[in-house]
Coordinates of C-alpha atoms and ligand atoms in Angstrom, one line a residue:
X1 CA 1.9 -89.4 10.1
X2 CA -1.5 -89.9 11.7
X3 CA -3.9 -87.0 12.2
X4 CA -6.6 -86.7 14.8
X5 CA -9.5 -89.2 14.9
X6 CA -10.7 -91.4 12.0
X7 CA -8.7 -93.1 9.3
X8 CA -7.1 -90.2 7.3
X9 CA -4.8 -91.4 4.5
X10 CA -2.1 -89.2 2.9
X11 CA -2.3 -89.2 -0.9
X12 CA 1.5 -89.0 -1.2
X13 CA 1.2 -86.1 -3.7
X14 CA 0.7 -82.4 -3.7
X15 CA -1.0 -80.2 -6.2
X16 CA -0.8 -76.5 -7.0
X17 CA -3.4 -73.8 -7.4
X18 CA -2.6 -70.1 -8.2
X19 CA -4.2 -67.2 -6.4
X20 CA -4.2 -64.1 -8.6
X21 CA -4.6 -61.7 -5.8
X22 CA -4.9 -58.4 -7.6
X23 CA -5.2 -55.8 -4.8
X24 CA -4.5 -55.9 -1.0
X25 CA -1.6 -58.3 -1.4
X26 CA 2.0 -59.1 -1.5
X27 CA 1.9 -58.6 -5.3
X28 CA 4.3 -55.8 -6.3
X29 CA 2.8 -53.5 -9.0
X30 CA 5.3 -50.6 -9.0
X31 CA 8.3 -52.3 -10.6
X32 CA 8.9 -52.1 -14.3
X33 CA 8.4 -55.9 -14.8
X34 CA 4.8 -55.7 -13.4
X35 CA 1.9 -55.9 -15.8
X36 CA -1.6 -54.6 -15.3
X37 CA -4.0 -55.8 -12.6
X38 CA -7.0 -55.4 -14.9
X39 CA -6.0 -56.3 -18.4
X40 CA -7.2 -59.7 -19.6
X41 CA -3.6 -60.4 -20.9
X42 CA -2.3 -60.6 -17.3
X43 CA -4.9 -63.2 -16.3
X44 CA -4.5 -65.2 -19.5
X45 CA -0.8 -65.4 -19.2
X46 CA -0.9 -66.6 -15.5
X47 CA -3.7 -69.1 -16.2
X48 CA -2.0 -70.6 -19.2
X49 CA 1.3 -70.8 -17.4
X50 CA -0.4 -72.5 -14.5
X51 CA -2.1 -75.0 -16.9
X52 CA 1.3 -75.7 -18.5
X53 CA 2.4 -76.6 -15.0
X54 CA -0.7 -78.9 -14.5
X55 CA -2.1 -76.7 -11.8
X56 CA -5.4 -77.9 -10.5
X57 CA -7.0 -74.5 -10.2
X58 CA -6.8 -70.8 -10.9
X59 CA -8.3 -68.6 -8.1
X60 CA -9.7 -65.1 -8.0
X61 CA -10.5 -63.4 -4.7
X62 CA -13.3 -61.0 -4.1
X63 CA -13.2 -57.4 -3.1
X64 CA -16.4 -55.6 -3.9
X65 CA -15.3 -52.2 -2.6
X66 CA -12.0 -50.4 -2.1
X67 CA -10.4 -51.2 1.2
X68 CA -10.6 -48.5 3.8
X69 CA -8.0 -47.2 6.2
X70 CA -8.7 -44.8 9.1
X71 CA -12.2 -44.3 7.6
X72 CA -11.0 -43.3 4.2
X73 CA -10.2 -45.1 0.9
X74 CA -6.8 -46.8 1.4
X75 CA -4.6 -44.8 -0.9
X76 CA -1.7 -47.3 -1.0
X77 CA -3.9 -50.1 -2.4
X78 CA -3.9 -50.9 -6.0
X79 CA -7.4 -50.3 -7.3
X80 CA -9.2 -52.5 -9.8
X81 CA -10.4 -56.0 -9.3
X82 CA -12.6 -57.3 -12.1
X83 CA -15.6 -59.5 -11.3
X84 CA -14.3 -63.0 -10.8
X85 CA -17.0 -64.9 -12.6
X86 CA -16.8 -62.7 -15.7
X87 CA -13.1 -63.0 -15.8
X88 CA -13.2 -66.8 -15.3
X89 CA -15.8 -67.1 -18.1
X90 CA -13.3 -65.4 -20.4
X91 CA -10.5 -67.7 -19.2
X92 CA -12.6 -70.8 -19.8
X93 CA -12.3 -70.0 -23.5
X94 CA -8.5 -69.9 -23.5
X95 CA -7.8 -72.8 -21.2
X96 CA -8.8 -76.5 -21.4
X97 CA -8.2 -78.2 -18.1
X98 CA -7.5 -75.9 -15.2
X99 CA -10.2 -75.4 -12.6
X100 CA -11.6 -71.9 -12.3
X101 CA -12.4 -70.8 -8.7
X102 CA -14.5 -67.7 -8.0
X103 CA -14.5 -66.3 -4.4
X104 CA -18.0 -65.1 -3.7
X105 CA -19.5 -64.1 -0.4
X106 CA -22.7 -65.5 1.1
X107 CA -23.5 -62.4 3.1
X108 CA -24.6 -60.1 0.2
X109 CA -25.5 -62.5 -2.6
X110 CA -28.7 -64.5 -3.1
X111 CA -28.6 -68.3 -3.3
X112 CA -30.7 -68.9 -6.4
X113 CA -28.9 -66.1 -8.3
X114 CA -25.4 -67.1 -7.3
X115 CA -26.1 -70.9 -7.8
X116 CA -27.3 -70.2 -11.3
X117 CA -24.3 -68.0 -12.2
X118 CA -21.9 -70.6 -10.9
X119 CA -23.7 -73.4 -12.6
X120 CA -23.4 -71.4 -15.9
X121 CA -19.6 -71.1 -15.4
X122 CA -19.5 -74.8 -14.6
X123 CA -21.4 -75.7 -17.8
X124 CA -19.5 -73.4 -20.1
X125 CA -16.1 -74.6 -18.8
X126 CA -17.0 -78.3 -19.1
X127 CA -17.1 -78.9 -15.3
X128 CA -14.2 -76.8 -14.2
X129 CA -15.9 -74.3 -11.9
X130 CA -15.5 -73.9 -8.2
X131 CA -16.9 -71.5 -5.6
X132 CA -14.6 -70.3 -2.8
X133 CA -17.1 -69.5 -0.1
X134 CA -16.4 -66.5 2.1
X135 CA -18.6 -64.5 4.5
X136 CA -16.5 -61.2 4.1
X137 CA -15.2 -59.7 7.3
X138 CA -15.7 -56.0 6.9
X139 CA -18.6 -53.7 7.0
X140 CA -17.4 -51.2 4.3
X141 CA -18.4 -53.9 1.8
X142 CA -21.9 -53.8 3.4
X143 CA -22.3 -50.2 2.5
X144 CA -22.4 -51.2 -1.2
X145 CA -25.7 -52.9 -0.4
X146 CA -29.1 -51.7 0.8
X147 CA -28.8 -54.0 3.8
X148 CA -25.8 -52.1 5.1
X149 CA -23.1 -53.8 7.2
X150 CA -25.6 -56.4 8.5
X151 CA -24.9 -59.8 10.2
X152 CA -22.7 -60.4 13.2
X153 CA -19.8 -62.8 12.9
X154 CA -21.7 -65.7 14.4
X155 CA -24.7 -65.1 12.3
X156 CA -22.7 -65.0 9.1
X157 CA -22.0 -68.7 9.3
X158 CA -25.6 -69.8 10.1
X159 CA -26.6 -67.7 7.2
X160 CA -23.8 -69.1 5.0
X161 CA -24.9 -72.6 5.9
X162 CA -28.5 -72.0 4.9
X163 CA -27.2 -70.4 1.7
X164 CA -24.9 -73.3 0.7
X165 CA -27.5 -76.0 1.6
X166 CA -30.0 -74.2 -0.7
X167 CA -27.4 -73.8 -3.5
X168 CA -26.6 -77.6 -3.3
X169 CA -30.3 -78.4 -3.4
X170 CA -30.8 -76.2 -6.4
X171 CA -27.8 -77.8 -8.3
X172 CA -29.1 -81.3 -7.5
X173 CA -32.6 -80.4 -8.7
X174 CA -32.0 -79.2 -12.2
X175 CA -33.3 -80.9 -15.3
X176 CA -31.2 -84.1 -15.8
X177 CA -31.7 -86.2 -18.9
X178 CA -35.0 -87.9 -18.6
X179 CA -35.8 -86.3 -15.2
X180 CA -37.4 -82.9 -15.2
X181 CA -36.3 -80.2 -12.8
X182 CA -37.7 -80.3 -9.3
X183 CA -38.9 -77.2 -7.6
X184 CA -36.9 -76.3 -4.5
X185 CA -39.0 -74.9 -1.7
X186 CA -37.3 -73.5 1.4
X187 CA -38.7 -71.6 4.3
X188 CA -36.3 -70.6 7.1
X189 CA -34.9 -67.9 9.2
X190 CA -32.8 -66.5 6.4
X191 CA -34.7 -67.3 3.3
X192 CA -38.1 -68.2 2.1
X193 CA -37.9 -69.0 -1.6
X194 CA -39.3 -71.3 -4.3
X195 CA -36.8 -72.0 -7.0
X196 CA -37.4 -73.9 -10.3
X197 CA -33.8 -74.6 -11.3
X198 CA -33.2 -74.1 -15.1
X199 CA -29.8 -75.6 -15.6
X200 CA -28.8 -79.3 -15.9
X201 CA -25.8 -80.6 -14.0
X202 CA -22.3 -80.1 -15.5
X203 CA -19.7 -82.7 -16.3
X204 CA -18.7 -82.6 -12.6
X205 CA -22.4 -82.3 -11.5
X206 CA -22.0 -79.2 -9.5
X207 CA -19.2 -76.7 -8.8
X208 CA -16.5 -77.8 -6.3
X209 CA -16.8 -76.0 -3.0
X210 CA -13.8 -74.2 -1.4
X211 CA -14.0 -72.4 1.9
X212 CA -11.8 -69.6 3.2
X213 CA -12.3 -68.4 6.8
X214 CA -10.3 -69.4 9.8
X215 CA -12.5 -69.0 12.9
X216 CA -13.8 -72.1 14.8
X217 CA -17.2 -71.4 13.1
X218 CA -15.6 -71.2 9.7
X219 CA -13.7 -74.4 10.2
X220 CA -16.8 -76.3 11.4
X221 CA -18.8 -74.9 8.4
X222 CA -16.0 -76.2 6.1
X223 CA -16.0 -79.6 7.7
X224 CA -19.8 -79.9 7.1
X225 CA -20.1 -78.3 3.6
X226 CA -16.8 -77.8 1.7
X227 CA -14.7 -80.0 -0.6
X228 CA -11.5 -78.0 -0.1
X229 CA -10.4 -75.5 2.6
X230 CA -8.2 -72.6 1.4
X231 CA -6.2 -72.2 4.6
X232 CA -3.8 -69.6 6.0
X233 CA -1.5 -72.3 7.5
X234 CA 1.4 -73.2 5.1
X235 CA 4.3 -73.8 7.5
X236 CA 4.9 -77.4 8.4
X237 CA 4.2 -77.5 12.2
X238 CA 1.3 -75.1 11.9
X239 CA -0.1 -77.0 9.0
X240 CA 0.1 -80.2 11.0
X241 CA -1.9 -78.7 13.8
X242 CA -4.4 -77.4 11.3
X243 CA -4.8 -80.8 9.6
X244 CA -5.3 -82.6 12.9
X245 CA -8.0 -80.0 13.8
X246 CA -9.8 -80.4 10.5
X247 CA -9.7 -84.2 10.6
X248 CA -11.4 -84.1 14.0
X249 CA -14.0 -81.6 12.8
X250 CA -14.7 -83.5 9.6
X251 CA -15.1 -86.8 11.4
X252 CA -17.4 -85.0 14.0
X253 CA -19.4 -83.8 11.0
X254 CA -20.0 -87.4 9.9
X255 CA -17.6 -87.4 6.9
X256 CA -14.5 -89.3 6.0
X257 CA -11.5 -87.0 6.8
X258 CA -10.1 -87.4 3.2
X259 CA -13.3 -85.8 1.8
X260 CA -12.0 -82.3 2.9
X261 CA -8.8 -81.3 1.1
X262 CA -6.4 -78.5 2.4
X263 CA -4.7 -76.0 0.2
X264 CA -2.9 -73.3 2.2
X265 CA -2.0 -69.8 0.8
X266 CA 1.7 -69.6 0.0
X267 CA 4.4 -67.6 -1.6
X268 CA 7.4 -69.1 -3.5
X269 CA 10.7 -67.3 -3.7
X270 CA 13.0 -69.5 -5.8
X271 CA 16.5 -69.3 -7.4
X272 CA 19.1 -71.6 -9.0
X273 CA 21.0 -71.4 -5.7
X274 CA 20.1 -70.7 -2.0
X275 CA 21.9 -67.4 -2.1
X276 CA 20.0 -66.2 -5.2
X277 CA 16.7 -67.0 -3.5
X278 CA 17.7 -65.3 -0.3
X279 CA 18.8 -62.2 -2.2
X280 CA 15.5 -62.2 -4.1
X281 CA 13.6 -62.4 -0.8
X282 CA 15.4 -59.4 0.7
X283 CA 14.7 -57.4 -2.5
X284 CA 11.1 -58.5 -2.5
X285 CA 10.5 -57.5 1.1
X286 CA 11.9 -54.1 0.4
X287 CA 9.4 -53.7 -2.4
X288 CA 6.5 -55.0 -0.3
X289 CA 7.1 -53.0 2.8
X290 CA 8.1 -49.5 1.7
X291 CA 8.2 -46.6 4.1
X292 CA 4.6 -45.7 3.5
X293 CA 3.3 -49.2 4.0
X294 CA 5.2 -49.5 7.3
X295 CA 3.5 -46.3 8.6
X296 CA 0.1 -47.5 7.3
X297 CA 0.6 -50.9 9.1
X298 CA 1.1 -49.1 12.4
X299 CA -1.8 -46.7 11.8
X300 CA -4.2 -49.7 11.7
X301 CA -3.4 -50.3 15.3
X302 CA -2.9 -46.7 16.5
X303 CA -6.2 -45.7 14.9
X304 CA -4.8 -42.3 13.8
X305 CA -2.5 -40.8 11.3
X306 CA 1.2 -41.3 12.0
X307 CA 2.3 -39.4 8.9
X308 CA 4.6 -37.2 11.0
X309 CA 6.7 -40.1 12.1
X310 CA 9.9 -41.1 10.4
X311 CA 9.7 -44.7 9.1
X312 CA 13.4 -45.1 9.8
X313 CA 13.0 -43.7 13.4
X314 CA 11.6 -45.4 16.5
X315 CA 8.0 -46.5 17.1
X316 CA 5.6 -43.6 18.0
X317 CA 5.6 -42.4 21.6
X318 CA 2.0 -41.3 21.3
X319 CA -0.6 -43.8 22.4
X320 CA -3.3 -45.3 20.1
X321 CA -6.5 -43.3 19.7
X322 CA -8.7 -46.3 20.4
X323 CA -12.1 -44.5 20.1
X324 CA -11.4 -44.0 16.4
X325 CA -10.5 -47.5 15.6
X326 CA -13.5 -49.5 14.6
X327 CA -13.6 -53.1 13.9
X328 CA -15.5 -52.7 10.7
X329 CA -13.2 -50.0 9.4
X330 CA -9.8 -51.7 9.7
X331 CA -8.2 -54.8 10.9
X332 CA -6.3 -53.4 13.9
X333 CA -6.9 -54.1 17.6
X334 CA -9.3 -52.1 19.7
X335 CA -9.7 -50.6 23.1
X336 CA -7.3 -51.8 25.9
X337 CA -5.8 -54.3 23.6
X338 CA -4.5 -51.6 21.3
X339 CA -2.7 -49.8 24.2
X340 CA -1.3 -53.0 25.5
X341 CA -0.1 -54.0 22.1
X342 CA 1.5 -50.6 21.5
X343 CA 3.4 -50.9 24.8
X344 CA 4.6 -54.4 23.9
X345 CA 5.7 -53.4 20.4
X346 CA 7.5 -50.3 21.6
X347 CA 9.4 -52.3 24.2
X348 CA 10.3 -55.0 21.7
X349 CA 11.5 -52.5 19.0
X350 CA 13.6 -50.6 21.6
X351 CA 15.1 -53.8 22.9
X352 CA 16.1 -55.0 19.5
X353 CA 17.0 -51.5 18.2
X354 CA 14.5 -51.6 15.3
X355 CA 13.1 -48.7 13.4
X356 CA 9.4 -48.6 12.4
X357 CA 10.2 -50.1 9.0
X358 CA 12.4 -52.8 10.4
X359 CA 9.9 -53.6 13.1
X360 CA 7.0 -53.9 10.6
X361 CA 9.1 -56.2 8.4
X362 CA 9.9 -58.4 11.4
X363 CA 6.1 -58.5 12.3
X364 CA 5.2 -59.6 8.8
X365 CA 7.8 -62.3 9.0
X366 CA 5.6 -63.9 11.6
X367 CA 2.9 -64.4 9.1
X368 CA 5.3 -65.3 6.4
X369 CA 3.9 -67.9 4.0
X370 CA 7.0 -68.1 1.9
X371 CA 9.0 -71.0 0.7
X372 CA 12.5 -69.7 0.0
X373 CA 15.4 -71.6 -1.6
X374 CA 16.8 -73.4 -4.6
X375 CA 14.4 -75.4 -6.8
X376 CA 16.0 -78.6 -5.5
X377 CA 15.8 -77.8 -1.8
X378 CA 12.2 -76.4 -2.0
X379 CA 11.3 -79.6 -3.9
X380 CA 12.8 -81.7 -1.1
X381 CA 10.9 -79.8 1.5
X382 CA 7.6 -80.1 -0.4
X383 CA 8.2 -83.8 -0.9
X384 CA 8.1 -84.1 2.9
X385 CA 4.7 -82.4 3.0
X386 CA 3.5 -84.9 0.3
X387 CA 4.7 -87.9 2.2
X388 CA 3.3 -86.6 5.5
X389 CA -0.1 -85.8 3.9
X390 CA -0.2 -82.6 5.9
X391 CA -1.7 -80.6 3.0
X392 CA -3.2 -81.6 -0.4
X393 CA -1.7 -78.7 -2.3
X394 CA -0.6 -75.1 -2.1
X395 CA -2.4 -72.1 -3.4
X396 CA 0.4 -70.0 -4.7
X397 CA 0.2 -66.2 -4.8
X398 CA 2.6 -64.9 -7.4
X399 CA 4.3 -61.8 -6.1
X400 CA 4.9 -60.6 -9.7
X401 CA 2.2 -60.5 -12.4
X402 CA 2.3 -61.8 -15.1
X403 CA 5.6 -63.6 -15.0
X404 CA 5.7 -64.7 -11.3
X405 CA 4.7 -68.3 -11.9
X406 CA 7.3 -69.0 -14.6
X407 CA 10.1 -70.3 -12.3
X408 CA 7.6 -72.5 -10.4
X409 CA 6.4 -74.1 -13.6
X410 CA 9.7 -74.3 -15.4
X411 CA 11.8 -75.5 -12.5
X412 CA 9.9 -76.5 -9.3
X413 CA 7.2 -78.6 -11.0
X414 CA 9.8 -80.8 -12.9
X415 CA 11.8 -81.2 -9.6
X416 CA 8.7 -82.4 -7.8
X417 CA 7.7 -84.7 -10.7
X418 CA 11.2 -86.3 -10.5
X419 CA 10.5 -87.0 -6.8
X420 CA 7.2 -88.6 -7.7
X421 CA 5.1 -86.2 -5.6
X422 CA 3.4 -84.1 -8.3
X423 CA 1.1 -85.2 -11.1
X424 CA 2.5 -86.0 -14.5
X425 CA -0.7 -85.2 -16.3
X426 CA -4.3 -84.1 -15.6
X427 CA -6.3 -87.0 -14.3
X428 CA -9.4 -86.1 -16.2
X429 CA -11.2 -83.1 -17.6
X430 CA -13.1 -81.7 -14.6
X431 CA -11.8 -80.0 -11.5
X432 CA -13.4 -82.7 -9.4
X433 CA -11.4 -85.3 -11.2
X434 CA -8.1 -83.4 -10.9
X435 CA -8.7 -83.2 -7.2
X436 CA -9.7 -86.8 -6.8
X437 CA -13.1 -85.9 -5.3
X438 CA -16.1 -88.1 -5.3
X439 CA -19.2 -87.1 -7.3
X440 CA -21.9 -85.6 -5.1
X441 CA -25.0 -87.8 -5.0
X442 CA -28.2 -86.5 -6.5
X443 CA -30.1 -85.4 -3.4
Ligands
LIG1 C1 -6.9 -67.7 2.6 C2 -8.1 -66.8 2.8 C3 -8.5 -66.0 1.6 C4 -9.6 -65.2 1.7 N1 -10.0 -64.5 0.6 C5 -11.0 -63.6 0.7 C6 -11.5 -62.8 -0.4 O1 -10.9 -62.9 -1.5 N2 -12.5 -62.0 -0.2 C7 -13.2 -61.8 1.0 O2 -14.1 -61.1 1.1 N3 -12.8 -62.5 2.1 C8 -11.7 -63.4 2.0 N4 -11.3 -64.2 3.1 C9 -12.0 -63.9 4.4 C10 -13.4 -64.4 4.5 O3 -14.2 -63.3 4.2 C11 -13.8 -65.0 5.8 O4 -15.1 -65.4 5.6 C12 -13.7 -64.0 6.9 O5 -12.3 -64.0 7.4 C13 -14.6 -64.3 8.1 O6 -14.4 -65.6 8.5 P1 -13.5 -66.1 9.7 O7 -13.8 -65.3 10.9 O8 -14.0 -67.6 9.9 O9 -12.1 -66.0 9.3 C14 -10.3 -65.0 3.0 C15 -9.8 -65.8 4.1 C16 -8.8 -66.6 4.0 C17 -8.3 -67.4 5.2

């Protein structure tokens, strides 16, 4: 398969990462098999299982404040998401090879401080650290900081770019063998700083850079600055469109298209047979979209409480209260779009005879990132991705913690290895080596 402009070459292999989501996710915490979202034991168990399966990386997201819903704390969310870098530092001590990826935003951090903390993780893990760069798309997080919910969407990426350039310069300027540290001076719209970097380069020189953010600005930013993009496009056709788009953007940024890897977010629902996997999926969706979750989903778009509606009844006749929906307070639609959407959804649900809960389940199916089937059939499907080169790997969100990765590692990984599309061993000791990325030059 050829993609976009330039001479993109498929590697013929795929790799895995694991995204321990914690809160706000498809992870089910209310079943007896679920562990704790804060105990170190959960993180250790998942990271070590992933390492047994030769996963390239273990990811943690970032949520600095509890999510809000209709202007209040979202009561259906699981609370508790330990700081990523602290948790990864502890995991560095109980793992040997796996990459450790911390999601950290550029909107509220400071470059010299974050660069130093990431370099510390990189040194202490022997060159296994990575930074998943996000700009964070909500203003409630901003309220944690003196600056408040500052920076418009477009500004977030110019700010992020200045931040990341500065961090790279700091990492390239630390004391290195015979060469002393160089002072980094930067004067610009976003920062005026003078930094004397105190840490030498790690075994992989500097942390690997991931990027997660899907707008045109986010993609261009990744094309210029990132090593890996954590995408939201796992399904084959969609992933192909995304790859072609990123190849074009990477070439336009003056880089070789193979310099930017793609790892989409994904969910695996596996079984010994197709039927077992399908049954598991039906059960899982029931757990993920309970009656209260279905109502809360609609409330995001209606901008008001819908507690009086029966989740097993029809969609609300009442119109959305658009004045109360606010982009920074929830992820619903606003203004005329909310009313239009409500009309469209009511018509669709009526037409198909769907209750609120059934309708919400069908909506979430559109964003479905799941691979469902027997180990053998899913391995065949993923082998097609590998041959095509459409993605470089998958970032798997286990829906059950801490055992949710066991069947991937025990059954899917060997099936992929048999097909020659998954590594048989770690290529080296650093994350950069596992991913086959070039060493950054000393700027
Ligand atoms: C797969 C994926 C994972 C993300 N994970 C996080 C996260 O853990 N914390 C966070 O604050 N934002 C996360 N984001 C969102 C980013 O904050 C992103 O910068 C935001 O969506 C704004 O950028 P955009 O408009 O380019 O999408 C994620 C985005 C994607 C696509």
